[in-house]
Amino acid sequence: MSDPISSAPEGFARTAGGAIVMDGNRRRDEMVSELASNIRAAGSPAVCLATVLVGDDAPSQRYVRNKHLQAAKAGMVSRNEVLPADAGQARVEDVVSALAADPEVHGILVQSPLPPGYDEEAVLRLIPADKDVDGLTSESMGRLVRGLPGLVGCTPLGVMRLLERYGVPTSGRRAVVVGRSMLVGLPLTLLLARKGVDATVTIAHSRTVDLVDVCREADIVVGAVGQAGLITAAHVKPGATVIDVGISRTEAGIVGDVDFDAVQAVAGHITPMPGGTGPMTIACLLENTLTAARLQGAFPL
């Protein structure tokens, strides 16, 4: 079995320790440019993403602004429905229901988390599976499990796109996903194991015994629990690919699940935090929006 670094294209930036940096900002820009080209080639139809933002949480506002900025770069139309924190469950559900029924809206994203007191699951149930660009509804998850066409979570899809664009082999490789959330861990496990990707996947979690030993067997290690510095150099075998999805806010700023400084000296590929999987999540939100338009017959196959 070849070292995962061996099939990577030349010319990518490396860390001081020699690991290839999986630059999410650069790959996002590539994907957005490709989406824009596809839309122009189809005659620039109005592919529309709608977001619903409830409350005035500053990080949520920033995330939503960035999504609309990138949508514009991709040549998409976007709407942002902004509601006060005290709008109430019924008002939020009315807005989502109206977007669900609007044939000019192809993708719907409800910015999470909603303020305290809201039933987020009830809101998500109102989003049709073919407009669920976050891949969070039960029907979307069911389609993923059964291998049916549909929309999958933006973050796990972003991880897959990074692996593809950096030439990291997956077939027959061992992957460990640390974290079993419905948002990242479980869908990513399914994507890595699906036919055509063909990784052998282990899910690790808070009850996993000997996490270091489990991770050191892997060619691909993904940290997705939100525990700062959980993955150290001791967890990583030489040449492995290490993907950091976890986010923690500390006094020093935003950090990930991976101790970057230590792990970069061992890994073959590594994502930075920030600047790794975060930008890819937005790129894949836009990819999902275009896929949604296709599923609805609003964009050529």
mmCIF file of C-alpha atoms in Angstrom:
data_model
loop_
_atom_site.group_PDB
_atom_site.id
_atom_site.type_symbol
_atom_site.label_atom_id
_atom_site.label_comp_id
_atom_site.label_asym_id
_atom_site.label_seq_id
_atom_site.Cartn_x
_atom_site.Cartn_y
_atom_site.Cartn_z
ATOM 1 C CA MET A 1 0.000 0.000 0.000
ATOM 2 C CA SER A 2 1.486 3.317 -1.055
ATOM 3 C CA ASP A 3 1.970 6.270 1.246
ATOM 4 C CA PRO A 4 -1.075 8.602 0.917
ATOM 5 C CA ILE A 5 1.248 11.489 0.122
ATOM 6 C CA SER A 6 2.631 9.772 -2.959
ATOM 7 C CA SER A 7 -0.361 10.381 -5.249
ATOM 8 C CA ALA A 8 -0.786 14.062 -4.376
ATOM 9 C CA PRO A 9 -0.237 16.576 -7.185
ATOM 10 C CA GLU A 10 2.952 18.580 -6.995
ATOM 11 C CA GLY A 11 3.040 22.278 -6.195
ATOM 12 C CA PHE A 12 0.907 22.385 -3.052
ATOM 13 C CA ALA A 13 2.162 24.196 0.027
ATOM 14 C CA ARG A 14 3.827 22.164 2.740
ATOM 15 C CA THR A 15 4.300 22.755 6.440
ATOM 16 C CA ALA A 16 7.701 23.044 8.069
ATOM 17 C CA GLY A 17 7.374 19.357 8.916
ATOM 18 C CA GLY A 18 6.712 18.409 5.293
ATOM 19 C CA ALA A 19 2.959 17.769 5.361
ATOM 20 C CA ILE A 20 0.887 18.993 2.420
ATOM 21 C CA VAL A 21 -1.491 21.703 3.642
ATOM 22 C CA MET A 22 -5.053 21.014 2.484
ATOM 23 C CA ASP A 23 -6.010 24.613 1.776
ATOM 24 C CA GLY A 24 -9.790 24.924 2.064
ATOM 25 C CA ASN A 25 -9.847 28.554 0.955
ATOM 26 C CA ARG A 26 -8.062 27.772 -2.298
ATOM 27 C CA ARG A 27 -10.177 24.706 -3.032
ATOM 28 C CA ARG A 28 -13.368 26.636 -2.195
ATOM 29 C CA ASP A 29 -12.440 29.337 -4.676
ATOM 30 C CA GLU A 30 -11.850 26.679 -7.333
ATOM 31 C CA MET A 31 -15.216 25.072 -6.680
ATOM 32 C CA VAL A 32 -17.087 28.383 -6.690
ATOM 33 C CA SER A 33 -15.427 29.304 -9.992
ATOM 34 C CA GLU A 34 -16.420 25.931 -11.474
ATOM 35 C CA LEU A 35 -20.018 26.371 -10.310
ATOM 36 C CA ALA A 36 -20.117 29.838 -11.877
ATOM 37 C CA SER A 37 -18.821 28.409 -15.165
ATOM 38 C CA ASN A 38 -21.464 25.663 -15.124
ATOM 39 C CA ILE A 39 -24.237 28.188 -14.516
ATOM 40 C CA ARG A 40 -22.995 30.479 -17.297
ATOM 41 C CA ALA A 41 -22.734 27.528 -19.685
ATOM 42 C CA ALA A 42 -26.383 26.695 -18.981
ATOM 43 C CA GLY A 43 -27.505 30.219 -19.887
ATOM 44 C CA SER A 44 -27.354 31.672 -16.358
ATOM 45 C CA PRO A 45 -30.663 30.350 -14.992
ATOM 46 C CA ALA A 46 -31.683 31.731 -11.588
ATOM 47 C CA VAL A 47 -30.432 29.090 -9.141
ATOM 48 C CA CYS A 48 -31.679 30.286 -5.754
ATOM 49 C CA LEU A 49 -30.450 29.626 -2.216
ATOM 50 C CA ALA A 50 -32.620 30.879 0.660
ATOM 51 C CA THR A 51 -31.377 31.195 4.231
ATOM 52 C CA VAL A 52 -33.405 31.744 7.377
ATOM 53 C CA LEU A 53 -31.654 33.569 10.217
ATOM 54 C CA VAL A 54 -33.448 33.904 13.547
ATOM 55 C CA GLY A 55 -31.999 36.242 16.163
ATOM 56 C CA ASP A 56 -28.890 38.412 16.286
ATOM 57 C CA ASP A 57 -26.144 35.926 17.130
ATOM 58 C CA ALA A 58 -22.977 37.530 15.726
ATOM 59 C CA PRO A 59 -21.228 34.341 14.513
ATOM 60 C CA SER A 60 -24.435 33.193 12.800
ATOM 61 C CA GLN A 61 -24.782 36.570 11.088
ATOM 62 C CA ARG A 62 -21.180 36.332 9.897
ATOM 63 C CA TYR A 63 -21.632 32.791 8.581
ATOM 64 C CA VAL A 64 -24.784 33.749 6.689
ATOM 65 C CA ARG A 65 -23.149 36.829 5.140
ATOM 66 C CA ASN A 66 -20.280 34.689 3.910
ATOM 67 C CA LYS A 67 -22.668 32.165 2.378
ATOM 68 C CA HIS A 68 -24.430 34.890 0.415
ATOM 69 C CA LEU A 69 -21.113 36.425 -0.664
ATOM 70 C CA GLN A 70 -19.930 33.111 -2.080
ATOM 71 C CA ALA A 71 -23.336 32.437 -3.674
ATOM 72 C CA ALA A 72 -23.023 35.701 -5.591
ATOM 73 C CA LYS A 73 -19.535 34.721 -6.775
ATOM 74 C CA ALA A 74 -21.004 31.438 -8.032
ATOM 75 C CA GLY A 75 -23.604 33.319 -10.053
ATOM 76 C CA MET A 76 -26.490 32.257 -7.851
ATOM 77 C CA VAL A 77 -29.465 34.215 -6.583
ATOM 78 C CA SER A 78 -29.854 34.263 -2.811
ATOM 79 C CA ARG A 79 -32.415 35.374 -0.279
ATOM 80 C CA ASN A 80 -31.960 35.937 3.428
ATOM 81 C CA GLU A 81 -35.041 35.832 5.622
ATOM 82 C CA VAL A 82 -34.112 37.549 8.896
ATOM 83 C CA LEU A 83 -36.404 37.215 11.907
ATOM 84 C CA PRO A 84 -36.063 38.560 15.457
ATOM 85 C CA ALA A 85 -35.208 36.135 18.231
ATOM 86 C CA ASP A 86 -38.741 36.466 19.607
ATOM 87 C CA ALA A 87 -40.474 35.825 16.274
ATOM 88 C CA GLY A 88 -41.951 32.622 17.661
ATOM 89 C CA GLN A 89 -42.182 29.064 16.404
ATOM 90 C CA ALA A 90 -45.251 29.652 14.241
ATOM 91 C CA ARG A 91 -43.687 32.606 12.398
ATOM 92 C CA VAL A 92 -40.471 30.704 11.671
ATOM 93 C CA GLU A 93 -42.437 27.710 10.427
ATOM 94 C CA ASP A 94 -44.562 29.955 8.208
ATOM 95 C CA VAL A 95 -41.446 31.426 6.579
ATOM 96 C CA VAL A 96 -39.889 28.009 5.977
ATOM 97 C CA SER A 97 -43.172 26.613 4.631
ATOM 98 C CA ALA A 98 -43.452 29.517 2.183
ATOM 99 C CA LEU A 99 -39.913 28.907 0.924
ATOM 100 C CA ALA A 100 -40.634 25.197 0.621
ATOM 101 C CA ALA A 101 -43.643 25.945 -1.590
ATOM 102 C CA ASP A 102 -41.868 28.552 -3.740
ATOM 103 C CA PRO A 103 -40.743 27.005 -7.060
ATOM 104 C CA GLU A 104 -38.180 29.787 -7.531
ATOM 105 C CA VAL A 105 -36.315 28.694 -4.375
ATOM 106 C CA HIS A 106 -34.135 25.620 -4.920
ATOM 107 C CA GLY A 107 -32.277 25.337 -1.619
ATOM 108 C CA ILE A 108 -33.255 26.186 1.961
ATOM 109 C CA LEU A 109 -30.882 26.533 4.899
ATOM 110 C CA VAL A 110 -32.065 27.348 8.416
ATOM 111 C CA GLN A 111 -29.065 28.774 10.250
ATOM 112 C CA SER A 112 -28.380 26.693 13.350
ATOM 113 C CA PRO A 113 -28.629 26.927 16.251
ATOM 114 C CA LEU A 114 -31.986 28.613 16.640
ATOM 115 C CA PRO A 115 -32.420 30.721 19.786
ATOM 116 C CA PRO A 116 -33.480 28.894 22.973
ATOM 117 C CA GLY A 117 -37.097 27.819 23.070
ATOM 118 C CA TYR A 118 -37.445 26.821 19.417
ATOM 119 C CA ASP A 119 -38.166 23.299 18.198
ATOM 120 C CA GLU A 120 -35.510 23.066 15.514
ATOM 121 C CA GLU A 121 -36.486 19.552 14.447
ATOM 122 C CA ALA A 122 -40.038 20.701 13.751
ATOM 123 C CA VAL A 123 -38.683 23.471 11.529
ATOM 124 C CA LEU A 124 -36.371 21.114 9.630
ATOM 125 C CA ARG A 125 -39.223 18.701 8.950
ATOM 126 C CA LEU A 126 -40.838 21.402 6.812
ATOM 127 C CA ILE A 127 -37.943 21.424 4.329
ATOM 128 C CA PRO A 128 -38.494 19.094 1.348
ATOM 129 C CA ALA A 129 -35.637 16.637 0.867
ATOM 130 C CA ASP A 130 -34.861 18.044 -2.586
ATOM 131 C CA LYS A 131 -34.380 21.528 -1.070
ATOM 132 C CA ASP A 132 -32.497 20.348 2.036
ATOM 133 C CA VAL A 133 -29.093 21.760 1.086
ATOM 134 C CA ASP A 134 -27.776 21.182 4.620
ATOM 135 C CA GLY A 135 -28.613 17.469 4.369
ATOM 136 C CA LEU A 136 -30.096 17.467 7.867
ATOM 137 C CA THR A 137 -33.616 16.106 7.438
ATOM 138 C CA SER A 138 -34.518 12.512 8.223
ATOM 139 C CA GLU A 139 -35.368 11.866 4.581
ATOM 140 C CA SER A 140 -31.983 13.162 3.429
ATOM 141 C CA MET A 141 -30.206 10.930 5.936
ATOM 142 C CA GLY A 142 -32.341 7.986 4.860
ATOM 143 C CA ARG A 143 -31.399 8.522 1.226
ATOM 144 C CA LEU A 144 -27.723 8.579 2.196
ATOM 145 C CA VAL A 145 -28.039 5.328 4.142
ATOM 146 C CA ARG A 146 -29.806 3.620 1.248
ATOM 147 C CA GLY A 147 -27.440 4.999 -1.378
ATOM 148 C CA LEU A 148 -30.172 6.909 -3.188
ATOM 149 C CA PRO A 149 -29.695 10.231 -5.031
ATOM 150 C CA GLY A 150 -30.062 13.187 -2.714
ATOM 151 C CA LEU A 151 -28.348 15.933 -0.753
ATOM 152 C CA VAL A 152 -25.757 15.188 1.920
ATOM 153 C CA GLY A 153 -24.341 17.315 4.714
ATOM 154 C CA CYS A 154 -22.095 20.138 3.548
ATOM 155 C CA THR A 155 -19.264 19.482 6.006
ATOM 156 C CA PRO A 156 -18.890 15.737 5.346
ATOM 157 C CA LEU A 157 -19.184 16.421 1.624
ATOM 158 C CA GLY A 158 -16.499 19.087 2.002
ATOM 159 C CA VAL A 159 -14.166 16.538 3.581
ATOM 160 C CA MET A 160 -14.725 14.214 0.629
ATOM 161 C CA ARG A 161 -14.014 17.002 -1.849
ATOM 162 C CA LEU A 162 -10.744 17.816 -0.060
ATOM 163 C CA LEU A 163 -9.653 14.185 -0.259
ATOM 164 C CA GLU A 164 -10.513 14.100 -3.970
ATOM 165 C CA ARG A 165 -8.803 17.376 -4.842
ATOM 166 C CA TYR A 166 -5.606 16.461 -3.018
ATOM 167 C CA GLY A 167 -5.423 13.007 -4.574
ATOM 168 C CA VAL A 168 -5.689 11.143 -1.271
ATOM 169 C CA PRO A 169 -6.490 7.487 -2.022
ATOM 170 C CA THR A 170 -9.381 5.921 -0.113
ATOM 171 C CA SER A 171 -10.030 2.503 -1.659
ATOM 172 C CA GLY A 172 -8.890 -0.177 0.766
ATOM 173 C CA ARG A 173 -7.525 2.431 3.181
ATOM 174 C CA ARG A 174 -8.370 2.554 6.858
ATOM 175 C CA ALA A 175 -10.164 5.671 8.087
ATOM 176 C CA VAL A 176 -11.008 6.650 11.650
ATOM 177 C CA VAL A 177 -13.710 9.253 12.235
ATOM 178 C CA VAL A 178 -13.526 10.584 15.788
ATOM 179 C CA GLY A 179 -17.066 11.751 16.524
ATOM 180 C CA ARG A 180 -20.483 10.245 15.826
ATOM 181 C CA SER A 181 -22.721 13.283 15.363
ATOM 182 C CA MET A 182 -25.560 13.344 12.859
ATOM 183 C CA LEU A 183 -24.037 16.545 11.470
ATOM 184 C CA VAL A 184 -20.591 15.184 10.589
ATOM 185 C CA GLY A 185 -19.446 11.861 12.046
ATOM 186 C CA LEU A 186 -22.185 9.486 10.919
ATOM 187 C CA PRO A 187 -22.754 10.879 7.408
ATOM 188 C CA LEU A 188 -19.007 11.112 6.784
ATOM 189 C CA THR A 189 -18.617 7.477 7.799
ATOM 190 C CA LEU A 190 -21.259 6.487 5.253
ATOM 191 C CA LEU A 191 -19.617 8.575 2.521
ATOM 192 C CA LEU A 192 -16.183 7.071 3.166
ATOM 193 C CA ALA A 193 -17.569 3.527 3.144
ATOM 194 C CA ARG A 194 -19.840 3.846 0.106
ATOM 195 C CA LYS A 195 -19.115 1.925 -3.071
ATOM 196 C CA GLY A 196 -16.574 3.744 -5.198
ATOM 197 C CA VAL A 197 -14.858 5.297 -2.174
ATOM 198 C CA ASP A 198 -14.373 1.976 -0.401
ATOM 199 C CA ALA A 199 -12.547 2.955 2.778
ATOM 200 C CA THR A 200 -12.695 0.675 5.805
ATOM 201 C CA VAL A 201 -14.103 3.004 8.446
ATOM 202 C CA THR A 202 -14.020 2.966 12.238
ATOM 203 C CA ILE A 203 -16.116 5.386 14.300
ATOM 204 C CA ALA A 204 -14.444 6.459 17.531
ATOM 205 C CA HIS A 205 -16.136 8.372 20.339
ATOM 206 C CA SER A 206 -15.934 9.273 24.025
ATOM 207 C CA ARG A 207 -16.178 5.612 25.072
ATOM 208 C CA THR A 208 -13.513 4.354 22.675
ATOM 209 C CA VAL A 209 -10.748 2.507 24.508
ATOM 210 C CA ASP A 210 -7.148 3.221 23.475
ATOM 211 C CA LEU A 211 -7.976 6.003 21.019
ATOM 212 C CA VAL A 212 -4.282 6.522 20.262
ATOM 213 C CA ASP A 213 -3.868 2.929 19.108
ATOM 214 C CA VAL A 214 -7.096 3.032 17.081
ATOM 215 C CA CYS A 215 -6.056 6.201 15.256
ATOM 216 C CA ARG A 216 -2.492 5.031 14.611
ATOM 217 C CA GLU A 217 -3.865 2.199 12.467
ATOM 218 C CA ALA A 218 -5.543 4.687 10.130
ATOM 219 C CA ASP A 219 -4.449 6.151 6.809
ATOM 220 C CA ILE A 220 -7.064 8.903 7.266
ATOM 221 C CA VAL A 221 -7.937 10.446 10.643
ATOM 222 C CA VAL A 222 -10.832 12.888 11.026
ATOM 223 C CA GLY A 223 -11.358 14.843 14.248
ATOM 224 C CA ALA A 224 -15.000 15.896 14.597
ATOM 225 C CA VAL A 225 -15.847 16.254 18.280
ATOM 226 C CA GLY A 226 -15.036 19.857 19.214
ATOM 227 C CA GLN A 227 -12.377 19.013 21.806
ATOM 228 C CA ALA A 228 -9.358 21.262 21.423
ATOM 229 C CA GLY A 229 -6.101 19.451 20.720
ATOM 230 C CA LEU A 230 -7.571 15.964 21.062
ATOM 231 C CA ILE A 231 -5.569 14.530 18.155
ATOM 232 C CA THR A 232 -1.845 14.684 18.882
ATOM 233 C CA ALA A 233 1.226 13.410 17.065
ATOM 234 C CA ALA A 234 0.919 10.199 19.069
ATOM 235 C CA HIS A 235 -2.403 9.453 17.335
ATOM 236 C CA VAL A 236 -0.985 9.709 13.797
ATOM 237 C CA LYS A 237 1.123 7.235 11.869
ATOM 238 C CA PRO A 238 3.724 8.712 9.525
ATOM 239 C CA GLY A 239 2.251 9.869 6.218
ATOM 240 C CA ALA A 240 -1.390 9.712 7.306
ATOM 241 C CA THR A 241 -3.960 12.291 6.206
ATOM 242 C CA VAL A 242 -5.422 14.299 9.096
ATOM 243 C CA ILE A 243 -8.653 16.270 8.676
ATOM 244 C CA ASP A 244 -9.752 18.708 11.382
ATOM 245 C CA VAL A 245 -13.498 19.388 11.574
ATOM 246 C CA GLY A 246 -13.854 20.229 15.272
ATOM 247 C CA ILE A 247 -14.075 23.850 16.359
ATOM 248 C CA SER A 248 -13.359 25.208 19.828
ATOM 249 C CA ARG A 249 -13.212 28.852 20.861
ATOM 250 C CA THR A 250 -10.450 29.517 23.366
ATOM 251 C CA GLU A 251 -8.741 32.607 24.753
ATOM 252 C CA ALA A 252 -6.121 32.111 22.054
ATOM 253 C CA GLY A 253 -8.780 32.101 19.332
ATOM 254 C CA ILE A 254 -10.403 29.390 17.228
ATOM 255 C CA VAL A 255 -8.677 26.009 17.428
ATOM 256 C CA GLY A 256 -9.529 22.556 16.177
ATOM 257 C CA ASP A 257 -9.476 18.978 17.406
ATOM 258 C CA VAL A 258 -5.978 18.528 15.961
ATOM 259 C CA ASP A 259 -2.775 19.802 17.574
ATOM 260 C CA PHE A 260 -1.601 21.240 14.264
ATOM 261 C CA ASP A 261 1.949 22.161 15.268
ATOM 262 C CA ALA A 262 2.691 18.668 16.554
ATOM 263 C CA VAL A 263 0.800 16.661 13.943
ATOM 264 C CA GLN A 264 2.181 18.500 10.889
ATOM 265 C CA ALA A 265 5.571 16.986 11.620
ATOM 266 C CA VAL A 266 4.153 13.468 11.196
ATOM 267 C CA ALA A 267 1.231 13.685 8.757
ATOM 268 C CA GLY A 268 1.367 13.443 4.977
ATOM 269 C CA HIS A 269 -1.598 15.807 4.529
ATOM 270 C CA ILE A 270 -3.220 18.079 7.103
ATOM 271 C CA THR A 271 -5.968 20.705 7.181
ATOM 272 C CA PRO A 272 -5.411 24.009 8.972
ATOM 273 C CA MET A 273 -7.919 25.405 11.441
ATOM 274 C CA PRO A 274 -9.295 27.826 10.428
ATOM 275 C CA GLY A 275 -9.028 27.686 6.651
ATOM 276 C CA GLY A 276 -9.505 23.974 6.081
ATOM 277 C CA THR A 277 -12.909 22.338 6.259
ATOM 278 C CA GLY A 278 -14.850 25.544 7.010
ATOM 279 C CA PRO A 279 -14.508 27.101 3.546
ATOM 280 C CA MET A 280 -15.247 23.709 1.980
ATOM 281 C CA THR A 281 -18.526 23.551 3.887
ATOM 282 C CA ILE A 282 -19.677 26.724 2.127
ATOM 283 C CA ALA A 283 -18.448 25.485 -1.262
ATOM 284 C CA CYS A 284 -20.445 22.301 -0.806
ATOM 285 C CA LEU A 285 -23.518 24.250 0.287
ATOM 286 C CA LEU A 286 -23.414 25.897 -3.129
ATOM 287 C CA GLU A 287 -22.724 22.572 -4.847
ATOM 288 C CA ASN A 288 -25.767 21.173 -3.048
ATOM 289 C CA THR A 289 -27.853 24.143 -4.176
ATOM 290 C CA LEU A 290 -27.004 23.416 -7.801
ATOM 291 C CA THR A 291 -27.706 19.711 -7.234
ATOM 292 C CA ALA A 292 -31.057 20.656 -5.681
ATOM 293 C CA ALA A 293 -31.946 22.703 -8.748
ATOM 294 C CA ARG A 294 -31.157 19.663 -10.893
ATOM 295 C CA LEU A 295 -33.291 17.390 -8.694
ATOM 296 C CA GLN A 296 -36.169 19.837 -9.153
ATOM 297 C CA GLY A 297 -35.727 19.972 -12.929
ATOM 298 C CA ALA A 298 -34.667 23.627 -12.834
ATOM 299 C CA PHE A 299 -31.131 23.046 -14.114
ATOM 300 C CA PRO A 300 -29.893 20.737 -16.895
ATOM 301 C CA LEU A 301 -28.384 17.424 -15.862
#
